[in-house]
PDB file of C-alpha atoms in Angstrom:
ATOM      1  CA  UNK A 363       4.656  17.560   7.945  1.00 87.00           C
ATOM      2  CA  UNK A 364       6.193  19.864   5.495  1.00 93.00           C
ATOM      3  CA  UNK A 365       5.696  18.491   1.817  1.00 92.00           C
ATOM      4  CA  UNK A 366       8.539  18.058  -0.536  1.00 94.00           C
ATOM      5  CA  UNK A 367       5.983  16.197  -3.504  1.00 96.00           C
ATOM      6  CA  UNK A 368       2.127  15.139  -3.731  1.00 98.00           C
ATOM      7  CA  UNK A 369       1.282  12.886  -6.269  1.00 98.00           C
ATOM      8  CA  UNK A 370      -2.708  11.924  -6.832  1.00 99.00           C
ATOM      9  CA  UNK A 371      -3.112   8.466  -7.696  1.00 99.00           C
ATOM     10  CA  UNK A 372      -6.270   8.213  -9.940  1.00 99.00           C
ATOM     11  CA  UNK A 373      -9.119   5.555  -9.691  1.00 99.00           C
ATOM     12  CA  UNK A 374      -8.004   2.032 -10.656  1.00 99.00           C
ATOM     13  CA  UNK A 375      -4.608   3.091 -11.414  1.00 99.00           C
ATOM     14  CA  UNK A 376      -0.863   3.583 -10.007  1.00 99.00           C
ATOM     15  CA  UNK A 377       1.774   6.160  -9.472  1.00 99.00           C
ATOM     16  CA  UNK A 378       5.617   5.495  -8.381  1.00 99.00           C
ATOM     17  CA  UNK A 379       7.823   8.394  -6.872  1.00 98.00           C
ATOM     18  CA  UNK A 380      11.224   8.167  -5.376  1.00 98.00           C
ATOM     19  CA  UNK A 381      11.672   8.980  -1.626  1.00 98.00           C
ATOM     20  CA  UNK A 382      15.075   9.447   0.732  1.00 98.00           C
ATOM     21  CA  UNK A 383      16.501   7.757   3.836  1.00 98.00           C
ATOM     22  CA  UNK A 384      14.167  10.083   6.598  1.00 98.00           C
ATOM     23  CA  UNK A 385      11.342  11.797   4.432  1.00 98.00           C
ATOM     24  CA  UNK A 386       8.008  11.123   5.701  1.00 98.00           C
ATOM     25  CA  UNK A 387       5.337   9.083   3.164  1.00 99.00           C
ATOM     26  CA  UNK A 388       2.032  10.134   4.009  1.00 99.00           C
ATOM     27  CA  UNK A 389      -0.932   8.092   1.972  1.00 99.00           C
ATOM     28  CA  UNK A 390      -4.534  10.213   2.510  1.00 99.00           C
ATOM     29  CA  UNK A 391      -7.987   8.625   1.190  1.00 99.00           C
ATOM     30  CA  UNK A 392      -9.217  11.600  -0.456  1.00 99.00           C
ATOM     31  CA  UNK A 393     -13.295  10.677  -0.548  1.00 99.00           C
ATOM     32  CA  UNK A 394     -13.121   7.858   2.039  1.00 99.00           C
ATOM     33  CA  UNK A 395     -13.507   3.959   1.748  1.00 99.00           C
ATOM     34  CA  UNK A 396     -10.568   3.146  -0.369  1.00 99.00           C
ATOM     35  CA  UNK A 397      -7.948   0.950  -0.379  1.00 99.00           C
ATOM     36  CA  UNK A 398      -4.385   1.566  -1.398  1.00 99.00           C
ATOM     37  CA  UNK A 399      -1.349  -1.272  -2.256  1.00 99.00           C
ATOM     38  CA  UNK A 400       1.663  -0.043  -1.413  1.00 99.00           C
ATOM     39  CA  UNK A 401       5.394  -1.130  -2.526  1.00 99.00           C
ATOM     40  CA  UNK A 402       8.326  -0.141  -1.263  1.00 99.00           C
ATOM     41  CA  UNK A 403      11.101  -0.921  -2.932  1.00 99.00           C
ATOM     42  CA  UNK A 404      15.012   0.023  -2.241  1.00 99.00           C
ATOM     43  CA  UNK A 405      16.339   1.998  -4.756  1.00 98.00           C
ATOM     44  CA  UNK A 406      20.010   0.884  -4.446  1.00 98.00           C
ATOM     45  CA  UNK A 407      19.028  -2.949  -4.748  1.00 98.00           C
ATOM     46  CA  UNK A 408      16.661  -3.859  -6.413  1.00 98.00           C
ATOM     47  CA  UNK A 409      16.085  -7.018  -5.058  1.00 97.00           C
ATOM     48  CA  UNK A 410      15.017  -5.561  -1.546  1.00 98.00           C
ATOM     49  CA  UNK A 411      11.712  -5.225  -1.348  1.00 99.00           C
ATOM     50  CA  UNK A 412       9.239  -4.611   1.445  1.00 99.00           C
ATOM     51  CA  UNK A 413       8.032  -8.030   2.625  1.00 99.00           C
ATOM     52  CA  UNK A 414       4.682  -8.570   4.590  1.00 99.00           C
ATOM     53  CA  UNK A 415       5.400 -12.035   5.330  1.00 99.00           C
ATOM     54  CA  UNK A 416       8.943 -10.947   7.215  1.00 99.00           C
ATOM     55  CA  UNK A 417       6.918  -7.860   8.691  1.00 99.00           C
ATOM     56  CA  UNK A 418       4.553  -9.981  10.359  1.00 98.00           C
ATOM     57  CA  UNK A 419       7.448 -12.683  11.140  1.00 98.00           C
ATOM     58  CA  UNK A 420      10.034 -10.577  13.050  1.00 98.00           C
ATOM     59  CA  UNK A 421       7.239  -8.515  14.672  1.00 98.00           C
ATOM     60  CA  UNK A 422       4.823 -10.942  15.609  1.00 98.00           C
ATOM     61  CA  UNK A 423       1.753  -8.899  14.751  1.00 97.00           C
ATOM     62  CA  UNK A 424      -1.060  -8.792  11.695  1.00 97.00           C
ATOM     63  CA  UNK A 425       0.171  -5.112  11.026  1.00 98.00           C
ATOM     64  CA  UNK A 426       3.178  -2.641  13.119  1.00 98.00           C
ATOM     65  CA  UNK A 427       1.974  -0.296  15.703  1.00 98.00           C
ATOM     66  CA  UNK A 428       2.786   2.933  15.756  1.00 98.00           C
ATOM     67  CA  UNK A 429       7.088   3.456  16.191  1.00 98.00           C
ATOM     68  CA  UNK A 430       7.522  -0.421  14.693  1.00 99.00           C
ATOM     69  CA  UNK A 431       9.161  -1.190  11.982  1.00 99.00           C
ATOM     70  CA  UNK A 432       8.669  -2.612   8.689  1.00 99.00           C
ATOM     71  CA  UNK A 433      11.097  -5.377   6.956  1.00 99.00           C
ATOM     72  CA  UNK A 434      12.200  -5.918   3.616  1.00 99.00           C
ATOM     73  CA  UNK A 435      12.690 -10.025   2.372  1.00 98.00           C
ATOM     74  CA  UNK A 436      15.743 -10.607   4.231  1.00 98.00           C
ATOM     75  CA  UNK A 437      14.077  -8.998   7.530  1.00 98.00           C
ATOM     76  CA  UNK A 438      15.701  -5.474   7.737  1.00 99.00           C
ATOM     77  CA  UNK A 439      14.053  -2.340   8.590  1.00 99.00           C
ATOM     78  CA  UNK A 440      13.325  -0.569   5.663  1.00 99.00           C
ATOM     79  CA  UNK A 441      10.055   1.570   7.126  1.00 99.00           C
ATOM     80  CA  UNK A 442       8.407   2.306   9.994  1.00 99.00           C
ATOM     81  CA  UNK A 443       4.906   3.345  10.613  1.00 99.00           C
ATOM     82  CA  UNK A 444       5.212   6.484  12.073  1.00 98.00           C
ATOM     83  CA  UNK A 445       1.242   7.713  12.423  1.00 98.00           C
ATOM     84  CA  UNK A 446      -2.139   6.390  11.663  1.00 99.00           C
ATOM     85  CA  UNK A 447      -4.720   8.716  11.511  1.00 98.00           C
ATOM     86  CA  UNK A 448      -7.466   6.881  10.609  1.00 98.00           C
ATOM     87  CA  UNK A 449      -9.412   3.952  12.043  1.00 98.00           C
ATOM     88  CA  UNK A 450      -6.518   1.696  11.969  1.00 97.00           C
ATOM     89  CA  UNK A 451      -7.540  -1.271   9.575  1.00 98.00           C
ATOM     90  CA  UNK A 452      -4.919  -2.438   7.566  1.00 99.00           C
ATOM     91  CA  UNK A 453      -3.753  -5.902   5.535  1.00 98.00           C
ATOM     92  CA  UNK A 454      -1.100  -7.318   4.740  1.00 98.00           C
ATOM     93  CA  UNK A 455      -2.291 -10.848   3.818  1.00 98.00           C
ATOM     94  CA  UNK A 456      -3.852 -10.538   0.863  1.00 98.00           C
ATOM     95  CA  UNK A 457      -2.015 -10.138  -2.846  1.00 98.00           C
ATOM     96  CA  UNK A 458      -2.695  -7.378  -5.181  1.00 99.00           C
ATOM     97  CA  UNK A 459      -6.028  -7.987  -6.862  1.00 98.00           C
ATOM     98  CA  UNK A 460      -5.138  -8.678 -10.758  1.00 98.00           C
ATOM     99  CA  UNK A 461      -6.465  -9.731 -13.647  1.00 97.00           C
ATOM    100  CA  UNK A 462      -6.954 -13.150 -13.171  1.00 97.00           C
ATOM    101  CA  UNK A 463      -9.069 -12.627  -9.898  1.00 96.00           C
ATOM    102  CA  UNK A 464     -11.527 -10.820 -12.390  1.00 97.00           C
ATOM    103  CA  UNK A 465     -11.759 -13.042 -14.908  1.00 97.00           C
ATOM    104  CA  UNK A 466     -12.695 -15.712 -12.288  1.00 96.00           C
ATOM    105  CA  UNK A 467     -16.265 -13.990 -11.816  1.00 95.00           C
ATOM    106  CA  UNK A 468     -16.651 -13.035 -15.128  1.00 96.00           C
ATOM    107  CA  UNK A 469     -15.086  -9.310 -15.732  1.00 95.00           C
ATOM    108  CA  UNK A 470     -12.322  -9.511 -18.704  1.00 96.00           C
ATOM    109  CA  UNK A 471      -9.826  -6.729 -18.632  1.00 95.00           C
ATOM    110  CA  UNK A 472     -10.344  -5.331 -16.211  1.00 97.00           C
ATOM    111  CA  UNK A 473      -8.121  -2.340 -14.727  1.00 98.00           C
ATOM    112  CA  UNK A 474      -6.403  -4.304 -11.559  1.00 99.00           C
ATOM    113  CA  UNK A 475      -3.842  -3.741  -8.952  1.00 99.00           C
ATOM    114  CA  UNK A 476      -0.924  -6.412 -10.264  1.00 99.00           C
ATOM    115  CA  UNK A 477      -0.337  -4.669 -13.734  1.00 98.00           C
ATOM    116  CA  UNK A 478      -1.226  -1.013 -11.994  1.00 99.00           C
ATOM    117  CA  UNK A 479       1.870  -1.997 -10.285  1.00 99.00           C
ATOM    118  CA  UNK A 480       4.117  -3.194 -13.234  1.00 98.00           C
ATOM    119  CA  UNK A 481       3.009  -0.534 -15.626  1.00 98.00           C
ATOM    120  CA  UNK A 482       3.713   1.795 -12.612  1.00 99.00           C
ATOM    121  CA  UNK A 483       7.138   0.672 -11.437  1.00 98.00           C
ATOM    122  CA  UNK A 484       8.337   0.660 -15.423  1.00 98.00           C
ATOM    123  CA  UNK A 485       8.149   4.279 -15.100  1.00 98.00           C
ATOM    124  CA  UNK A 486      10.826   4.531 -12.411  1.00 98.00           C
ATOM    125  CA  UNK A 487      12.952   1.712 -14.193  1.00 96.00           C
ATOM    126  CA  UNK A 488      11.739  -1.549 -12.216  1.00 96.00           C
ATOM    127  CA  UNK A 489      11.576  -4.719 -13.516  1.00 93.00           C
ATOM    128  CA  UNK A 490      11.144  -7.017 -10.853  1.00 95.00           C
ATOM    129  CA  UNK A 491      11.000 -11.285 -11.383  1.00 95.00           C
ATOM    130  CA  UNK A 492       7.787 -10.779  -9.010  1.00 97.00           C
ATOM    131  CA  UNK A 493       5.165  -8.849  -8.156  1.00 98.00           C
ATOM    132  CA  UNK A 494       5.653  -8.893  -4.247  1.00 98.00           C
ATOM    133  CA  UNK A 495       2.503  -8.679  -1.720  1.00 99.00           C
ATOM    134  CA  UNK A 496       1.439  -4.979  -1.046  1.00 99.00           C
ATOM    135  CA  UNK A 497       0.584  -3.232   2.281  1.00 99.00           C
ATOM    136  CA  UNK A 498      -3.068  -2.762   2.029  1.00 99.00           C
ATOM    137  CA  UNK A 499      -3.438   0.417   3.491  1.00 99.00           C
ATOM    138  CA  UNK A 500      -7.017   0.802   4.600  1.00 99.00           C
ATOM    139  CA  UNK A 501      -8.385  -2.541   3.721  1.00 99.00           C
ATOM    140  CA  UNK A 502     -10.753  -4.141   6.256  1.00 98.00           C
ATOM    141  CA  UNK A 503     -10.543  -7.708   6.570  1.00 97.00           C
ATOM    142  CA  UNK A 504      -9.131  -8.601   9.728  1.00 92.00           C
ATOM    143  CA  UNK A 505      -9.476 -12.430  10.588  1.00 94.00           C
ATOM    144  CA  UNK A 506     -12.239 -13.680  12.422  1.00 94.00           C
ATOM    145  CA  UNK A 507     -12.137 -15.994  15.399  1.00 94.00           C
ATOM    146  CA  UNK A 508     -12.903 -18.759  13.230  1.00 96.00           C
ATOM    147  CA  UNK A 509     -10.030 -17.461  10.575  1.00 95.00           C
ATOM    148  CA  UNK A 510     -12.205 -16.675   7.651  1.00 97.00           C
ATOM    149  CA  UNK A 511     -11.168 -13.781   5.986  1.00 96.00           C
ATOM    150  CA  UNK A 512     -13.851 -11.466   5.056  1.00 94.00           C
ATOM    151  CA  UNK A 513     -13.142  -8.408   3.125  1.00 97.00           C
ATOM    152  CA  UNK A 514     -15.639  -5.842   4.136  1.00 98.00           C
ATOM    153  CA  UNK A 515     -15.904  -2.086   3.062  1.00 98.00           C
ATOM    154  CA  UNK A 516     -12.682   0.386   3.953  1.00 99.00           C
ATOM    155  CA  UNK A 517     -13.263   2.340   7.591  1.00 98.00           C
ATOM    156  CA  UNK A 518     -11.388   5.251   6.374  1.00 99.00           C
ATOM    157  CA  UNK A 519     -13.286   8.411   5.621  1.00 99.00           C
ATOM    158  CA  UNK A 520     -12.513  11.645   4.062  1.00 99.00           C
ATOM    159  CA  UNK A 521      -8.915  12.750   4.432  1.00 99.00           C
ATOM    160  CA  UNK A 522      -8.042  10.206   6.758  1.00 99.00           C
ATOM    161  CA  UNK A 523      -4.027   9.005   6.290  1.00 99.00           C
ATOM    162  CA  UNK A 524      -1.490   6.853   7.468  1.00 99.00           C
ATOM    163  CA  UNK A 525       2.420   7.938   7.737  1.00 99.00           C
ATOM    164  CA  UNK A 526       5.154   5.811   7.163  1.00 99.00           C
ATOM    165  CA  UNK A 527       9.285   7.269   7.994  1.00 99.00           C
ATOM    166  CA  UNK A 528      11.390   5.746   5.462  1.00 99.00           C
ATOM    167  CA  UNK A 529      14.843   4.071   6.700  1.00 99.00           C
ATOM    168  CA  UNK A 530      16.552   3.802   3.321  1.00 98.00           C
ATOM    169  CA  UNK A 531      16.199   5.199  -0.058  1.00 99.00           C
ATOM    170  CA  UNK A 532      13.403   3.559  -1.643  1.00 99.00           C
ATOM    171  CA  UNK A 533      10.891   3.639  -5.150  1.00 99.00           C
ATOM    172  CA  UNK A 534       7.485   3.777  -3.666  1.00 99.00           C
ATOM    173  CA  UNK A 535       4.546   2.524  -6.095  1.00 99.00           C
ATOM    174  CA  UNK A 536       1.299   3.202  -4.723  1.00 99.00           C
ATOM    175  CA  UNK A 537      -2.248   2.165  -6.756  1.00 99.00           C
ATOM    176  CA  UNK A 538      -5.697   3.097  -5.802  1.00 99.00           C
ATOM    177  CA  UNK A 539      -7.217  -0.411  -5.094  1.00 98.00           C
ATOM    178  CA  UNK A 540      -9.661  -1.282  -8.397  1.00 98.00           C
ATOM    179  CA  UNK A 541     -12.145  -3.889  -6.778  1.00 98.00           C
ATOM    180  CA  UNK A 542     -15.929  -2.196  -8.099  1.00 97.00           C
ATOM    181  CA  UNK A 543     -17.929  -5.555  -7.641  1.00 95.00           C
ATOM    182  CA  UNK A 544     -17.130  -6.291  -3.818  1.00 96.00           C
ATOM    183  CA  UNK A 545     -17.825  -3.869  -0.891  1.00 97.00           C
ATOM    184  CA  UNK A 546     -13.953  -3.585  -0.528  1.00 98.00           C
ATOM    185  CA  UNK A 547     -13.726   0.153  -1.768  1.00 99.00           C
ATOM    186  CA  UNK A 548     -17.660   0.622  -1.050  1.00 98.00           C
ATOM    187  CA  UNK A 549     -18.633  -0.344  -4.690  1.00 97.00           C
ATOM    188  CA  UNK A 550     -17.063   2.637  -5.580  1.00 98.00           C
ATOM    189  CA  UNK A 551     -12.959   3.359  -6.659  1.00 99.00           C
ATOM    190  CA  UNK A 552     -11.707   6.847  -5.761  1.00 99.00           C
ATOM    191  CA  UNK A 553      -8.215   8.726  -6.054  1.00 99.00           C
ATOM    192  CA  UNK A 554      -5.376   8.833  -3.138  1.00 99.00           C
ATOM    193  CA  UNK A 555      -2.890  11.313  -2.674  1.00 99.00           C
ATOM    194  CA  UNK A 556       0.401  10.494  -1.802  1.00 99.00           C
ATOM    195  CA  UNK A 557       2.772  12.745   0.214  1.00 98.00           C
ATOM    196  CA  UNK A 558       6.510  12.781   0.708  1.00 98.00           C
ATOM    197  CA  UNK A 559       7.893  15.289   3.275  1.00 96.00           C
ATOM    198  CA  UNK A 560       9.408  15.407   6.690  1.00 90.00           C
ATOM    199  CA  UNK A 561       8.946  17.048  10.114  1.00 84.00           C
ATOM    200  CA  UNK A 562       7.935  20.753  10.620  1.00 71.00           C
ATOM    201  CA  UNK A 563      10.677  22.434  12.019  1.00 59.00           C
TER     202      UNK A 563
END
C-alpha cells in the first residue's frame, strides 16, 4: 500500500479525513488491544451512510469476509473489506459508547465515542439527524451459543490492521474507542493510525 495521508487518532478521541472512489483505508492498532468506531459516510449525499444493520442483512454474516462488501442504509456497496491482518474480531452490533452509558455506572463526562464522533464529523462539515452504528474494528464480543453478548478485551496486538477499498467518495470519521472501566480496550485507551492509500504499483 502506498500512502497518500496518515492521520493518528489520539486516546479517547476522533479524527475525520476525506477519501476517493478506489483509495485503500487502512486502520492499524498502534500498542495493541484497542478498539476503533468507524463511519463512513458519502461525501456527495449526505444522507448515505454506512449501515451495519444492511451489512449484515444483504450479506447474511456478523461481519464481511475478505472481497465482501459493505452497504450503506439503502443496501449499496459503499466499501469492501479488502484485508484483515489481525485476529479477525470485529462488531458491528453494538452502538458507539457515549455519554450516557457512563453516567449509568457512575463516571460523569466522560470522553466517549458518540460526541468523539459529532465533534469529529463537524470538522469536515457533517451534521447528521443521527449518530449511525459504527464498525467496531477490533472489538471482541462475538455472540455466544446462548446469545449473550460479552465484550471481552481486543485480540489485536501491536501494529495489527484491517483494510477496507472504498467504492465511492466518502468522509471517514474514525475514534479510538474510550471504554477505561471494562476490559474492552484492556483497561487501557491507546492511539490508532489511520491510512489512506492504494496499491503498490
Amino acid at each position: 500500500m502506498v500512502t497518500t495521508r496518515s492521520v493518528t487518532v489520539p486516546p479517547r478521541s476522533g479524527r475525520a479525513v476525506r477519501a476517493a472512489a478506489g483509495d485503500l483505508l487502512q486502520i492499524i492498532d498502534l500498542e495493541g488491544h484497542q478498539v476503533g468506531d468507524l463511519w463512513l459516510i458519502d461525501a456527495k449525499d449526505h444522507g448515505r451512510w454506512l449501515s451495519t444493520g444492511h451489512t449484515r442483512d444483504r450479506g447474511e454474516r456478523m461481519f464481511p469476509a475478505v472481497g465482501q462488501p459493505f452497504r450503506d442504509r439503502f443496501g449499496d456497496p459503499i466499501a469492501e473489506l479488502a484485508a484483515d491482518d489481525s485476529p479477525g474480531k470485529h462488531d458491528m452490533l453494538f452502538p458507539p459508547c457515549d455519554r450516557w452509558l457512563y453516567e449509568s455506572v457512575g463516571l460523569h463526562e466522560h470522553p466517549n465515542c458518540y460526541d468523539n464522533f459529532v465533534a469529529a464529523a463537524a470538522t469536515a462539515g457533517l451534521d447528521l439527524p443521527v449518530v449511525p452504528d459504527p464498525v467496531n474494528v477490533f472489538q471482541n464480543s462475538a455472540p455466544e451459543p446462548d446469545g449473550t453478548l460479552i465484550v471481552g478485551t481486543a485480540a489485536s496486538m501491536p501494529g495489527d490492521s484491517i483494510t477496507f477499498k472504498l467504492l465511492r467518495d466518502v468522509i471517514v470519521v474514525l475514534t479510538a474507542c474510550s471504554v477505561d472501566y471494562w476490559p474492552t480496550n484492556d483497561m487501557n485507551c491507546t492511539a490508532l493510525r489511520l491510512r489512506v492509500g492504494s496499491l503498490a504499483g
